[in-house]
JSON list of C-alpha atoms in Angstrom, two decimals:
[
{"chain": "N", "resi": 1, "resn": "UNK", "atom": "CA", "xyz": [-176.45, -71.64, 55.09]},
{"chain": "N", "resi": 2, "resn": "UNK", "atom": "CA", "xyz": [-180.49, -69.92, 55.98]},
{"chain": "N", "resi": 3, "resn": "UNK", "atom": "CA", "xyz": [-179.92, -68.89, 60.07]},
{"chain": "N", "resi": 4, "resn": "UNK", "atom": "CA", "xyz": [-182.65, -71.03, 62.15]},
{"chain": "N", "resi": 5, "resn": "UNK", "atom": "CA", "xyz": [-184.51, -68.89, 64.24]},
{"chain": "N", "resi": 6, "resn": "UNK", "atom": "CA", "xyz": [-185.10, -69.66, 67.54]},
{"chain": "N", "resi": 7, "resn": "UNK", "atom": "CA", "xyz": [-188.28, -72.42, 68.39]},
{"chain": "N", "resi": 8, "resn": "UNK", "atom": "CA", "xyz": [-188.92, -70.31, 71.40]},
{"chain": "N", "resi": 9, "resn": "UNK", "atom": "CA", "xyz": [-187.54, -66.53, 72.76]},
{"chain": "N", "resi": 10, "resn": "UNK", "atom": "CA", "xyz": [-186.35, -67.67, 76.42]},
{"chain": "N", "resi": 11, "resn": "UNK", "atom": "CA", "xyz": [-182.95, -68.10, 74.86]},
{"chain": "N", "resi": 12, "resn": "UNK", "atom": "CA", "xyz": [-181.25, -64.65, 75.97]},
{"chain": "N", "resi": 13, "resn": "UNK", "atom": "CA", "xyz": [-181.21, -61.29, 76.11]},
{"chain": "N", "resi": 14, "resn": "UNK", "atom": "CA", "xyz": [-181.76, -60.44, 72.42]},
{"chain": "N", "resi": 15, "resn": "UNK", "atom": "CA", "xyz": [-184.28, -63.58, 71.76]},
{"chain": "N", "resi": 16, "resn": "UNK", "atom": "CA", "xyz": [-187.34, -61.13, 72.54]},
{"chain": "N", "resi": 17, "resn": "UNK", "atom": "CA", "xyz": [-185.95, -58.45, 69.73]},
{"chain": "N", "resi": 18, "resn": "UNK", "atom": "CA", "xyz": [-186.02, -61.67, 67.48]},
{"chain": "N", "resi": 19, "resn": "UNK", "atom": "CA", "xyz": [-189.65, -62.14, 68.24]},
{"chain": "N", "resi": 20, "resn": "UNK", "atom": "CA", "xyz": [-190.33, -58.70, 67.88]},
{"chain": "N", "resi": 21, "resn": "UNK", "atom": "CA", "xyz": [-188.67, -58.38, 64.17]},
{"chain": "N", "resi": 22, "resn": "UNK", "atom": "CA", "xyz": [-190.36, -61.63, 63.30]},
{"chain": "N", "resi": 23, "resn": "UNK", "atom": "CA", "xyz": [-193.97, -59.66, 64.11]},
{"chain": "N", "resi": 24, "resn": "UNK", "atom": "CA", "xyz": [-192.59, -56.69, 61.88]},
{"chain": "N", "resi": 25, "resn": "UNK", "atom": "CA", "xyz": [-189.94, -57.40, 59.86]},
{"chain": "N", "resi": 26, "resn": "UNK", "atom": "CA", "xyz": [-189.78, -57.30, 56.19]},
{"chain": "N", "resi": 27, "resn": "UNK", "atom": "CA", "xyz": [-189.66, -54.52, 53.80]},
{"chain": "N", "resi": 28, "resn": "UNK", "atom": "CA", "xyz": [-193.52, -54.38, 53.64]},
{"chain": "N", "resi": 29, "resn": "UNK", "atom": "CA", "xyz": [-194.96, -54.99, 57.51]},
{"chain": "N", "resi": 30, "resn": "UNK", "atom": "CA", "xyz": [-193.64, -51.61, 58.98]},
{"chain": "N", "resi": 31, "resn": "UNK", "atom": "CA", "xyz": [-194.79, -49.80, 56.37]},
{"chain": "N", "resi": 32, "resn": "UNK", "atom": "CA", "xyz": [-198.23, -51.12, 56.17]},
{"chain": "N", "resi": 33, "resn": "UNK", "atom": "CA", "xyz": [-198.51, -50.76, 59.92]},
{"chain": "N", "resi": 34, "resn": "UNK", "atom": "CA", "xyz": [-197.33, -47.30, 59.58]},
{"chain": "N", "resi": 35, "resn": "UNK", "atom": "CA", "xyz": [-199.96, -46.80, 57.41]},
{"chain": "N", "resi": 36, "resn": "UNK", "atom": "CA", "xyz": [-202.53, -47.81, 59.16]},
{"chain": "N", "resi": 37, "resn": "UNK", "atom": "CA", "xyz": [-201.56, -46.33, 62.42]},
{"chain": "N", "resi": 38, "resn": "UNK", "atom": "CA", "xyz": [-202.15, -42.93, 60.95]},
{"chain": "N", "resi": 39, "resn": "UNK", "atom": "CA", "xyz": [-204.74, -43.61, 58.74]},
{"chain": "N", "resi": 40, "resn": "UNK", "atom": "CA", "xyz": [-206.86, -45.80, 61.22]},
{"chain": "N", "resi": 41, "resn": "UNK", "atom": "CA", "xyz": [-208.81, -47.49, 58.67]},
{"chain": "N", "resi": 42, "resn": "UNK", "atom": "CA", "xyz": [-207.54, -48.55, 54.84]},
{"chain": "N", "resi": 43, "resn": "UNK", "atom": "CA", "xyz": [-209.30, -50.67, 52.22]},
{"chain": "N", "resi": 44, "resn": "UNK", "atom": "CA", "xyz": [-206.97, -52.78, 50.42]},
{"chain": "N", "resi": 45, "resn": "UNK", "atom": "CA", "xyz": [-206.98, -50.67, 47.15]},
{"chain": "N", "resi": 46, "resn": "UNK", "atom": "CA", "xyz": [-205.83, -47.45, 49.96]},
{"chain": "N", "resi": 47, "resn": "UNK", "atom": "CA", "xyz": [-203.29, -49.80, 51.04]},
{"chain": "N", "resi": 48, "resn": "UNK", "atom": "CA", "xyz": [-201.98, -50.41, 47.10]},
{"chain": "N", "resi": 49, "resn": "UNK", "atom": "CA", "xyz": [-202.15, -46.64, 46.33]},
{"chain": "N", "resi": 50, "resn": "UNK", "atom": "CA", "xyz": [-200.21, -45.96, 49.58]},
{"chain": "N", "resi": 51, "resn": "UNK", "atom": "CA", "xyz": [-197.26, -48.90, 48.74]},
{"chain": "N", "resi": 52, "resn": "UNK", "atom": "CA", "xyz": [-196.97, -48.53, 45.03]},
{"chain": "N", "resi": 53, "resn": "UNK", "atom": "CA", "xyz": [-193.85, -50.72, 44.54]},
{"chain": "N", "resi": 54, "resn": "UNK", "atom": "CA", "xyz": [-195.37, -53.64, 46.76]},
{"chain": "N", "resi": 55, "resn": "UNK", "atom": "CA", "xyz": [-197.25, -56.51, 44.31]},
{"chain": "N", "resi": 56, "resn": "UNK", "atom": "CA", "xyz": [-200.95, -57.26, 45.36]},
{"chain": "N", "resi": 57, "resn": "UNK", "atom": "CA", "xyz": [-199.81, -61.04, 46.50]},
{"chain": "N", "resi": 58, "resn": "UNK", "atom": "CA", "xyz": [-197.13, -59.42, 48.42]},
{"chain": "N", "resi": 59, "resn": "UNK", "atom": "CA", "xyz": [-199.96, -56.82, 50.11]},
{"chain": "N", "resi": 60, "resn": "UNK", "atom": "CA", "xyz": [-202.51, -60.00, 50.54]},
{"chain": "N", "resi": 61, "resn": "UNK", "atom": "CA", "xyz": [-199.88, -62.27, 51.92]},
{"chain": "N", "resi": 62, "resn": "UNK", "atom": "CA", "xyz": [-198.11, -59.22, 54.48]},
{"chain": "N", "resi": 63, "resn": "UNK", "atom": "CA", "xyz": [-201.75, -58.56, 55.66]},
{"chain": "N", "resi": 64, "resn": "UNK", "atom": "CA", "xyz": [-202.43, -61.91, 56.39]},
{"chain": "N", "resi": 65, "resn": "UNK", "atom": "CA", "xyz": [-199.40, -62.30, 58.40]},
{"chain": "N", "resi": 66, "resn": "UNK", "atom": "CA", "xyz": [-200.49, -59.34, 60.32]},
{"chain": "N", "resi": 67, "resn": "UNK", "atom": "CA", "xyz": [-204.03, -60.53, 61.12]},
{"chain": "N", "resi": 68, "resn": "UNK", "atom": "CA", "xyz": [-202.61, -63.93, 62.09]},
{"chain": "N", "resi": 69, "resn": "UNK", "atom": "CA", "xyz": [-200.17, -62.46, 64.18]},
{"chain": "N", "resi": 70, "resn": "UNK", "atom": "CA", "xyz": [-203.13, -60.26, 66.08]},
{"chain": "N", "resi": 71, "resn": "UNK", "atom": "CA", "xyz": [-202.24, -56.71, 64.94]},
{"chain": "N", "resi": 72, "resn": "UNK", "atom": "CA", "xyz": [-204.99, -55.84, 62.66]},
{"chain": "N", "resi": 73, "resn": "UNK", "atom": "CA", "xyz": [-207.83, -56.86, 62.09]},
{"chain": "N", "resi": 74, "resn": "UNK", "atom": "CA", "xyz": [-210.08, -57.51, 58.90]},
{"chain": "N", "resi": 75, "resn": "UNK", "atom": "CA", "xyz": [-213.27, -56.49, 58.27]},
{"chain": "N", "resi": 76, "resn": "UNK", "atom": "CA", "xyz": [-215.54, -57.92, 55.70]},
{"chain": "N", "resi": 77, "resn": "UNK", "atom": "CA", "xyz": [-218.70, -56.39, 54.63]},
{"chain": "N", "resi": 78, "resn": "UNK", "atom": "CA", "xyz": [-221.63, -58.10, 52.84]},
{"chain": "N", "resi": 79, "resn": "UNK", "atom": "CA", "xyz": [-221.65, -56.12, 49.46]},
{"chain": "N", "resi": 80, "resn": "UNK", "atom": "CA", "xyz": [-221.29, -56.67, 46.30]},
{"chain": "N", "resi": 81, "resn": "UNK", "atom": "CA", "xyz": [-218.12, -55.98, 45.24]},
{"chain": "N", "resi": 82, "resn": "UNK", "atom": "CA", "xyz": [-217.32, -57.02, 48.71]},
{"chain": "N", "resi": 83, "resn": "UNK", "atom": "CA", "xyz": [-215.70, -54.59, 50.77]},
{"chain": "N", "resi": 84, "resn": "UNK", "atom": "CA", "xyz": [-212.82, -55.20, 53.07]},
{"chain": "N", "resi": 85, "resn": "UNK", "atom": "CA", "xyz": [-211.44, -52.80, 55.91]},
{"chain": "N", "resi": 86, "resn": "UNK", "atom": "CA", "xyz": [-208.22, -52.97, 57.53]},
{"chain": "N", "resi": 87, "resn": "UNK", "atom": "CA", "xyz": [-207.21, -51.29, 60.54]},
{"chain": "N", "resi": 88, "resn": "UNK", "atom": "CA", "xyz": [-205.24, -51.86, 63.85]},
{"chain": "N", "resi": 89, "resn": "UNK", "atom": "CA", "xyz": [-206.20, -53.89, 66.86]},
{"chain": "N", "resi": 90, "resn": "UNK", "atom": "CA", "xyz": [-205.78, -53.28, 70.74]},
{"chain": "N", "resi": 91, "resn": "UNK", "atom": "CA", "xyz": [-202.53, -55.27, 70.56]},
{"chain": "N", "resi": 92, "resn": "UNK", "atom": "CA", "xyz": [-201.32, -53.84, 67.09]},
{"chain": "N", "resi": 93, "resn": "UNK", "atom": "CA", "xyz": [-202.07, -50.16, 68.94]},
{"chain": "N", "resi": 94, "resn": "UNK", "atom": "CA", "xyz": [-199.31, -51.05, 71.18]},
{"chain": "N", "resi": 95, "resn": "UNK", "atom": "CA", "xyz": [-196.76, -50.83, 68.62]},
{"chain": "N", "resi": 96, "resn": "UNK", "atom": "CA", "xyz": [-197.20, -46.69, 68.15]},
{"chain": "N", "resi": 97, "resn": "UNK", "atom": "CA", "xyz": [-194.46, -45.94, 70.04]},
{"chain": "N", "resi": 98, "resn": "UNK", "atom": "CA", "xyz": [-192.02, -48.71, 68.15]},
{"chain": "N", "resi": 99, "resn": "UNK", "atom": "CA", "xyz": [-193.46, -47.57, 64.90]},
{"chain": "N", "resi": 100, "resn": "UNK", "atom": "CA", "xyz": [-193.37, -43.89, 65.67]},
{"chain": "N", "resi": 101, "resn": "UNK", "atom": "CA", "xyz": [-189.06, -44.32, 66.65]},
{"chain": "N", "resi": 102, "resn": "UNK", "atom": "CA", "xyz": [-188.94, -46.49, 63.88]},
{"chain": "N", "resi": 103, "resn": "UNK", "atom": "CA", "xyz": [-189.87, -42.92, 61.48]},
{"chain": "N", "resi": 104, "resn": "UNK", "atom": "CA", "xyz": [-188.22, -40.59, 63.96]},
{"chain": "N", "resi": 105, "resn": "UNK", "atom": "CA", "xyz": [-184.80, -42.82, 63.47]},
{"chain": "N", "resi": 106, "resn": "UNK", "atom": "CA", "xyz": [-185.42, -43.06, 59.87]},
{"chain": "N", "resi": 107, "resn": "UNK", "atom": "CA", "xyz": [-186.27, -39.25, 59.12]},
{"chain": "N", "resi": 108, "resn": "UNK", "atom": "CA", "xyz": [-182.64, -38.36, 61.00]},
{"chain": "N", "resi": 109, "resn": "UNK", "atom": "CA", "xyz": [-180.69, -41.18, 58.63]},
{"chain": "N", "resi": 110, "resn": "UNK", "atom": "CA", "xyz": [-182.36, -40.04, 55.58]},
{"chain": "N", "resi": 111, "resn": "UNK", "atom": "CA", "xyz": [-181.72, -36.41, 56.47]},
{"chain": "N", "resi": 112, "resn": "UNK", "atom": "CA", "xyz": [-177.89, -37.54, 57.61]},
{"chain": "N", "resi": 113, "resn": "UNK", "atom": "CA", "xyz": [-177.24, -38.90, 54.03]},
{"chain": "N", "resi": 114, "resn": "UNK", "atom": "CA", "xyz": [-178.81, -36.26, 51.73]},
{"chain": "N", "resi": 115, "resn": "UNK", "atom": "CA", "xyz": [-176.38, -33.82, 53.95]},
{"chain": "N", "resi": 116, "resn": "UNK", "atom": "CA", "xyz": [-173.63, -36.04, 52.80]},
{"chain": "N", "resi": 117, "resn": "UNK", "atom": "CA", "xyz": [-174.32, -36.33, 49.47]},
{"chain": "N", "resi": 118, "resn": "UNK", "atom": "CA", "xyz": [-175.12, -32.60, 48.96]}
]
């Protein structure tokens, strides 16, 4: 049976970590806002190039997401073939230092299990 999530995050004490992994969670929305943290600005071809493995519906749909949820923002210019920027807003900014444990944490597991398989 699918877990509900919550309607609203004034539930407990681990409600706003729910709300916060429903902003970034995935296989796809950590990366991409990795990305873009360090990169500033990507086009959505930079983006593809960058994620490989990810499917360009996947890539359209995970952006979207993001721009709905108010940490990036889109940019659209008037050329032909049109030309679309992506980087991160005020709000998405405030994630660096969530994003930047998030590497730190997965850097020391990575390193942890090629010691263990060596």
């Amino acid at each position: 049976m699918a877990r509900i999530p919550h309607p609203s995050f004034d539930c407990a004490a681990g409600c706003t970590v729910e709300a916060t992994l429903k902003l970034i969670g995935g296989k796809w929305k950590g990366v991409i806002l990795y990305r873009l943290l360090t990169e500033q600005v990507l086009r959505f071809n930079e983006l593809r190039r960058l994620l490989p493995n990810i499917t360009q519906r996947m890539l359209t749909n995970q952006l979207r997401e993001l721009e709905s949820d108010g940490l990036i923002a889109r940019k659209v210019y008037p050329e032909v073939p049109p030309k679309v920027e992506y980087r991160l807003t005020d709000y998405g900014q405030t994630l660096a230092p969530v994003i930047h444990a998030l590497k730190a944490w997965g850097d020391r597991h990575v390193g942890m299990q090629a010691a263990q398989s060596a």
